[in-house]
Amino acid sequence: MTYDQLWQRLAAVYGRHEAQAVVRTVLDSVFGMSLTDICCGKVTHLSAEDAMRLEKIMLRLEKSEPVQYVLGEAWFCGRRFTVGPGVLIPRPETEDLADWAVATAQPGARVLDIGTGSGCLAVTLALDIAGSEVEAWDLSRQALDTAEQNARQLAARVVFRQQDALCPPADEERWDLIVSNPPYVLDSERATMHRNVLDHEPATALFVPDHDPLLFYRAIARYASRALKPGGTLLFETNTAFAHDVALLSEEVGMECVEVRNDRYGKPREVGASRRVAT
């Protein structure tokens, strides 16, 4: 089977350009084929065993299973993370939040990641902020198992804790930096989403009720307003429709230096704020 025949099988699921990218990802990750190899038709020279392996992968992709789950991995900030059903797939725009966090934190910072999922943020911050002490929370035991595996594989020192973000502990002035990419997709947005997300990624990590889209932001911002050290920083990833609402909420709980930043696609995605320093 040729490269063109492969991506054409997925065009109905992804559209032409994404289907081509998915097939290239598979051929590179599983069979080590470069773009030059693909253009030279190397895919037609697979052994019978490899051809059968490729066919099994294609059948899963045709059922809208995300390629990251099929391959069992996703890249984030230049590192390979294990992912699977029950764990949200890391998104490129979340790398912008990681970059902001690394640029903000001082060496030795005490860092908390709320809603860690695969652990991509926590592990990245543990590795990229010198001397940092990182803790990561998630309510899902399955997510925590995956996050712990990623920390081991990448030799990152992170303390993982099963914790409901809506019922945080009564901490005071504990953290220098809190980051969170909580659920923020409205239930009403389900109708516009692709099946590869709806049918496979964990709904609890994605969706919030339409009547309370800031549910998690409110709880986390209130926690941060007391659990951050004076001058400490809170960084959120948000639904682009509600970034300015999250900024206003941060001000309402007493945070200052509130800032909304656009992601790499030019959409308002990240919100940052600092705990006020007493005068």
Coordinates of C-alpha atoms in Angstrom, one line a residue:
M1 CA 0.0 0.0 0.0
T2 CA 1.3 3.4 -0.9
Y3 CA 1.5 6.6 1.2
D4 CA -1.3 8.2 -0.8
Q5 CA -3.5 5.2 -0.3
L6 CA -2.9 5.3 3.5
W7 CA -3.7 8.9 4.0
Q8 CA -6.8 8.7 1.7
R9 CA -8.2 6.0 4.1
L10 CA -8.1 8.6 6.9
A11 CA -9.3 11.6 5.0
A12 CA -12.9 11.1 6.0
V13 CA -11.9 11.2 9.7
Y14 CA -9.3 14.0 9.7
G15 CA -9.4 15.8 6.4
R16 CA -6.6 15.6 3.8
H17 CA -3.8 17.6 5.5
E18 CA -4.2 16.2 9.0
A19 CA -4.6 12.6 7.5
Q20 CA -1.3 13.1 5.7
A21 CA 0.4 14.3 9.0
V22 CA -1.0 11.4 11.0
V23 CA 0.3 8.8 8.5
R24 CA 3.7 10.5 8.4
T25 CA 3.8 10.4 12.2
V26 CA 3.0 6.7 12.2
L27 CA 5.6 5.9 9.5
D28 CA 8.3 7.9 11.3
S29 CA 7.5 6.7 14.9
V30 CA 6.9 3.0 14.2
F31 CA 9.0 2.3 11.1
G32 CA 11.7 5.1 11.2
M33 CA 10.8 6.5 7.8
S34 CA 11.9 10.0 7.0
L35 CA 9.9 12.3 4.7
T36 CA 12.5 11.4 2.0
D37 CA 11.9 7.7 2.6
I38 CA 8.1 8.3 2.2
C39 CA 8.5 10.3 -1.0
C40 CA 10.7 7.6 -2.4
G41 CA 8.0 5.0 -1.9
K42 CA 9.7 3.0 0.9
V43 CA 6.3 2.3 2.5
T44 CA 5.7 -0.2 -0.3
H45 CA 8.8 -2.2 0.6
L46 CA 7.6 -3.1 4.2
S47 CA 8.0 -6.7 5.2
A48 CA 4.9 -8.8 5.5
E49 CA 5.1 -8.6 9.3
D50 CA 5.5 -4.8 9.2
A51 CA 2.7 -4.5 6.7
M52 CA 0.4 -6.4 9.0
R53 CA 1.5 -4.2 11.9
L54 CA 0.7 -1.1 9.9
E55 CA -2.7 -2.4 8.9
K56 CA -3.6 -2.9 12.5
I57 CA -2.7 0.7 13.3
M58 CA -4.7 1.9 10.3
L59 CA -7.8 0.1 11.4
R60 CA -7.6 1.8 14.8
L61 CA -7.1 5.2 13.2
E62 CA -10.0 4.6 10.9
K63 CA -12.2 4.3 14.0
S64 CA -11.1 7.8 15.1
E65 CA -8.8 6.6 17.8
P66 CA -6.2 9.4 18.4
V67 CA -2.8 8.6 16.9
Q68 CA -1.2 9.4 20.2
Y69 CA -3.2 6.6 21.9
V70 CA -2.4 4.2 19.1
L71 CA 1.3 4.9 19.4
G72 CA 1.1 5.2 23.2
E73 CA 3.1 8.5 23.1
A74 CA 2.9 12.2 22.6
W75 CA 5.6 14.9 22.4
F76 CA 5.6 17.9 24.8
C77 CA 8.4 20.5 25.0
G78 CA 10.8 18.3 23.2
R79 CA 10.2 15.2 25.3
R80 CA 8.3 12.0 24.7
F81 CA 5.5 11.2 27.2
T82 CA 3.5 8.1 27.6
V83 CA -0.2 8.6 27.0
G84 CA -3.3 6.3 26.8
P85 CA -7.0 6.2 27.4
G86 CA -8.0 8.0 30.6
V87 CA -5.3 10.7 30.1
L88 CA -5.7 13.9 28.2
I89 CA -3.3 14.2 25.2
P90 CA -0.9 17.1 25.7
R91 CA -1.7 20.0 23.3
P92 CA 0.9 22.3 21.6
E93 CA -0.6 25.4 23.2
T94 CA 0.0 24.0 26.6
E95 CA 3.7 24.3 25.8
D96 CA 3.2 28.1 25.9
L97 CA 2.0 27.8 29.5
A98 CA 5.1 25.7 30.3
D99 CA 7.3 28.3 28.7
W100 CA 5.7 31.1 30.7
A101 CA 6.1 29.1 33.9
V102 CA 9.8 28.4 33.3
A103 CA 10.5 32.0 32.5
T104 CA 8.7 33.1 35.7
A105 CA 10.1 30.8 38.3
Q106 CA 13.3 31.3 40.2
P107 CA 15.7 28.4 40.9
G108 CA 14.6 26.4 43.8
A109 CA 10.9 27.3 43.4
R110 CA 8.2 25.3 45.1
V111 CA 5.7 24.5 42.3
L112 CA 2.3 23.0 42.2
D113 CA 0.5 21.6 39.0
I114 CA -3.2 21.2 39.6
G115 CA -4.9 18.7 37.2
T116 CA -1.7 17.1 36.0
G117 CA -3.1 14.4 33.6
S118 CA -0.1 12.8 31.9
G119 CA 2.2 14.9 34.1
C120 CA 3.6 16.8 31.1
L121 CA 3.6 20.2 32.8
A122 CA 4.8 18.9 36.2
V123 CA 7.7 16.9 34.6
T124 CA 8.7 19.7 32.3
L125 CA 8.8 22.2 35.2
A126 CA 10.7 19.8 37.4
L127 CA 13.3 19.3 34.7
D128 CA 13.5 22.9 33.4
I129 CA 13.4 24.9 36.7
A130 CA 16.7 24.3 38.4
G131 CA 16.4 23.0 42.0
S132 CA 12.6 23.1 41.9
E133 CA 10.3 21.1 44.2
V134 CA 7.3 20.1 42.2
E135 CA 4.0 18.6 43.4
A136 CA 1.2 17.5 41.1
W137 CA -2.4 16.8 41.8
D138 CA -5.1 14.9 39.9
L139 CA -8.3 13.3 41.0
S140 CA -7.9 10.4 38.6
R141 CA -5.8 7.5 39.8
Q142 CA -5.3 6.3 36.2
A143 CA -3.9 9.7 35.3
L144 CA -1.6 9.7 38.3
D145 CA -0.3 6.2 37.4
T146 CA 0.6 7.5 33.9
A147 CA 2.1 10.7 35.3
E148 CA 4.3 8.7 37.7
Q149 CA 5.4 6.5 34.8
N150 CA 6.4 9.6 32.8
A151 CA 8.3 11.1 35.7
R152 CA 10.3 7.8 36.2
Q153 CA 11.1 7.5 32.5
L154 CA 12.3 11.1 32.2
A155 CA 14.1 11.1 35.6
A156 CA 12.0 14.0 37.0
R157 CA 11.5 14.4 40.7
V158 CA 7.8 15.1 41.2
V159 CA 5.5 14.3 44.2
F160 CA 2.1 13.1 42.9
R161 CA -1.0 13.3 45.0
Q162 CA -4.6 12.3 44.5
Q163 CA -6.5 15.5 45.2
D164 CA -9.8 17.1 44.2
A165 CA -9.1 20.6 42.9
L166 CA -12.6 21.7 44.0
C167 CA -11.7 20.8 47.6
P168 CA -8.1 21.8 48.1
P169 CA -6.4 21.7 51.5
A170 CA -6.1 24.6 53.8
D171 CA -2.5 25.6 52.8
E172 CA -1.0 29.0 53.6
E173 CA 1.9 30.6 51.8
R174 CA 3.3 27.2 50.6
W175 CA 4.0 27.7 46.9
D176 CA 6.0 30.1 44.7
L177 CA 4.2 29.0 41.5
I178 CA 0.9 27.3 40.8
V179 CA 0.0 26.2 37.3
S180 CA -3.2 24.6 36.1
N181 CA -4.8 23.5 32.9
P182 CA -8.2 22.5 34.3
P183 CA -11.3 21.3 32.4
Y184 CA -12.7 24.2 30.4
V185 CA -14.6 23.0 27.4
L186 CA -18.3 23.7 27.6
D187 CA -20.8 20.8 27.5
S188 CA -22.5 22.6 24.6
E189 CA -19.2 22.5 22.6
R190 CA -19.4 18.7 22.3
A191 CA -21.5 19.0 19.1
T192 CA -18.6 20.7 17.3
M193 CA -15.8 18.4 18.4
H194 CA -14.2 15.6 16.5
R195 CA -15.0 12.0 17.3
N196 CA -11.3 11.2 18.1
V197 CA -11.6 13.6 21.1
L198 CA -15.2 12.8 22.1
D199 CA -15.0 9.0 21.9
H200 CA -11.6 8.5 23.4
E201 CA -10.3 11.3 25.6
P202 CA -11.5 11.5 29.3
A203 CA -14.6 13.7 29.6
T204 CA -13.8 14.6 33.2
A205 CA -10.6 16.2 32.0
L206 CA -12.3 18.2 29.3
F207 CA -15.8 19.4 30.1
V208 CA -17.5 21.8 32.5
P209 CA -21.2 22.7 32.7
D210 CA -22.4 25.6 30.6
H211 CA -24.0 27.3 33.7
D212 CA -20.6 27.4 35.5
P213 CA -17.7 27.5 33.1
L214 CA -15.3 29.0 35.7
L215 CA -16.0 26.2 38.2
F216 CA -12.4 25.0 38.5
Y217 CA -10.8 28.5 38.0
R218 CA -12.8 29.8 41.0
A219 CA -11.7 27.1 43.3
I220 CA -8.1 27.2 42.2
A221 CA -7.8 31.0 42.3
R222 CA -9.3 31.1 45.8
Y223 CA -6.8 28.4 46.9
A224 CA -3.9 30.3 45.2
S225 CA -4.8 33.5 46.9
R226 CA -3.8 32.0 50.3
A227 CA -1.5 29.1 49.3
L228 CA 0.9 31.2 47.2
K229 CA 3.7 33.0 49.0
P230 CA 3.4 36.8 48.7
G231 CA 4.6 37.7 45.2
G232 CA 4.0 34.1 44.1
T233 CA 2.5 33.4 40.6
L234 CA -0.6 31.7 39.4
L235 CA -0.7 30.6 35.7
F236 CA -3.8 29.2 34.0
E237 CA -4.6 27.8 30.6
T238 CA -8.2 28.8 29.7
N239 CA -11.0 28.4 27.2
T240 CA -10.3 31.3 24.8
A241 CA -13.9 32.5 25.2
F242 CA -13.4 33.0 29.0
A243 CA -9.8 34.2 29.3
H244 CA -10.8 37.7 30.3
D245 CA -13.4 36.3 32.7
V246 CA -10.7 34.3 34.4
A247 CA -8.6 37.4 34.6
L248 CA -11.4 39.3 36.3
L249 CA -12.0 36.4 38.7
S250 CA -8.3 36.5 39.6
E251 CA -8.6 40.1 40.5
E252 CA -11.8 39.5 42.5
V253 CA -10.0 37.0 44.8
G254 CA -7.3 39.6 45.5
M255 CA -4.6 38.8 43.0
E256 CA -2.7 41.5 41.2
C257 CA -0.5 42.0 38.1
V258 CA -3.1 40.1 36.1
E259 CA -2.2 39.4 32.5
V260 CA -3.9 37.7 29.6
R261 CA -1.6 36.2 26.9
N262 CA -2.3 34.8 23.5
D263 CA -1.2 31.3 22.6
R264 CA 0.9 30.4 19.5
Y265 CA -2.3 30.6 17.4
G266 CA -3.0 34.2 18.4
K267 CA -5.9 33.3 20.7
P268 CA -6.3 34.5 24.4
R269 CA -5.3 31.3 26.2
E270 CA -3.1 31.9 29.2
V271 CA -3.9 34.0 32.3
G272 CA -1.3 35.0 34.9
A273 CA -1.6 36.7 38.2
S274 CA 0.5 37.3 41.4
R275 CA -0.4 37.2 45.1
R276 CA -0.3 40.7 46.5
V277 CA 2.8 41.5 48.6
A278 CA 1.8 43.1 51.9
T279 CA 3.0 46.7 52.4

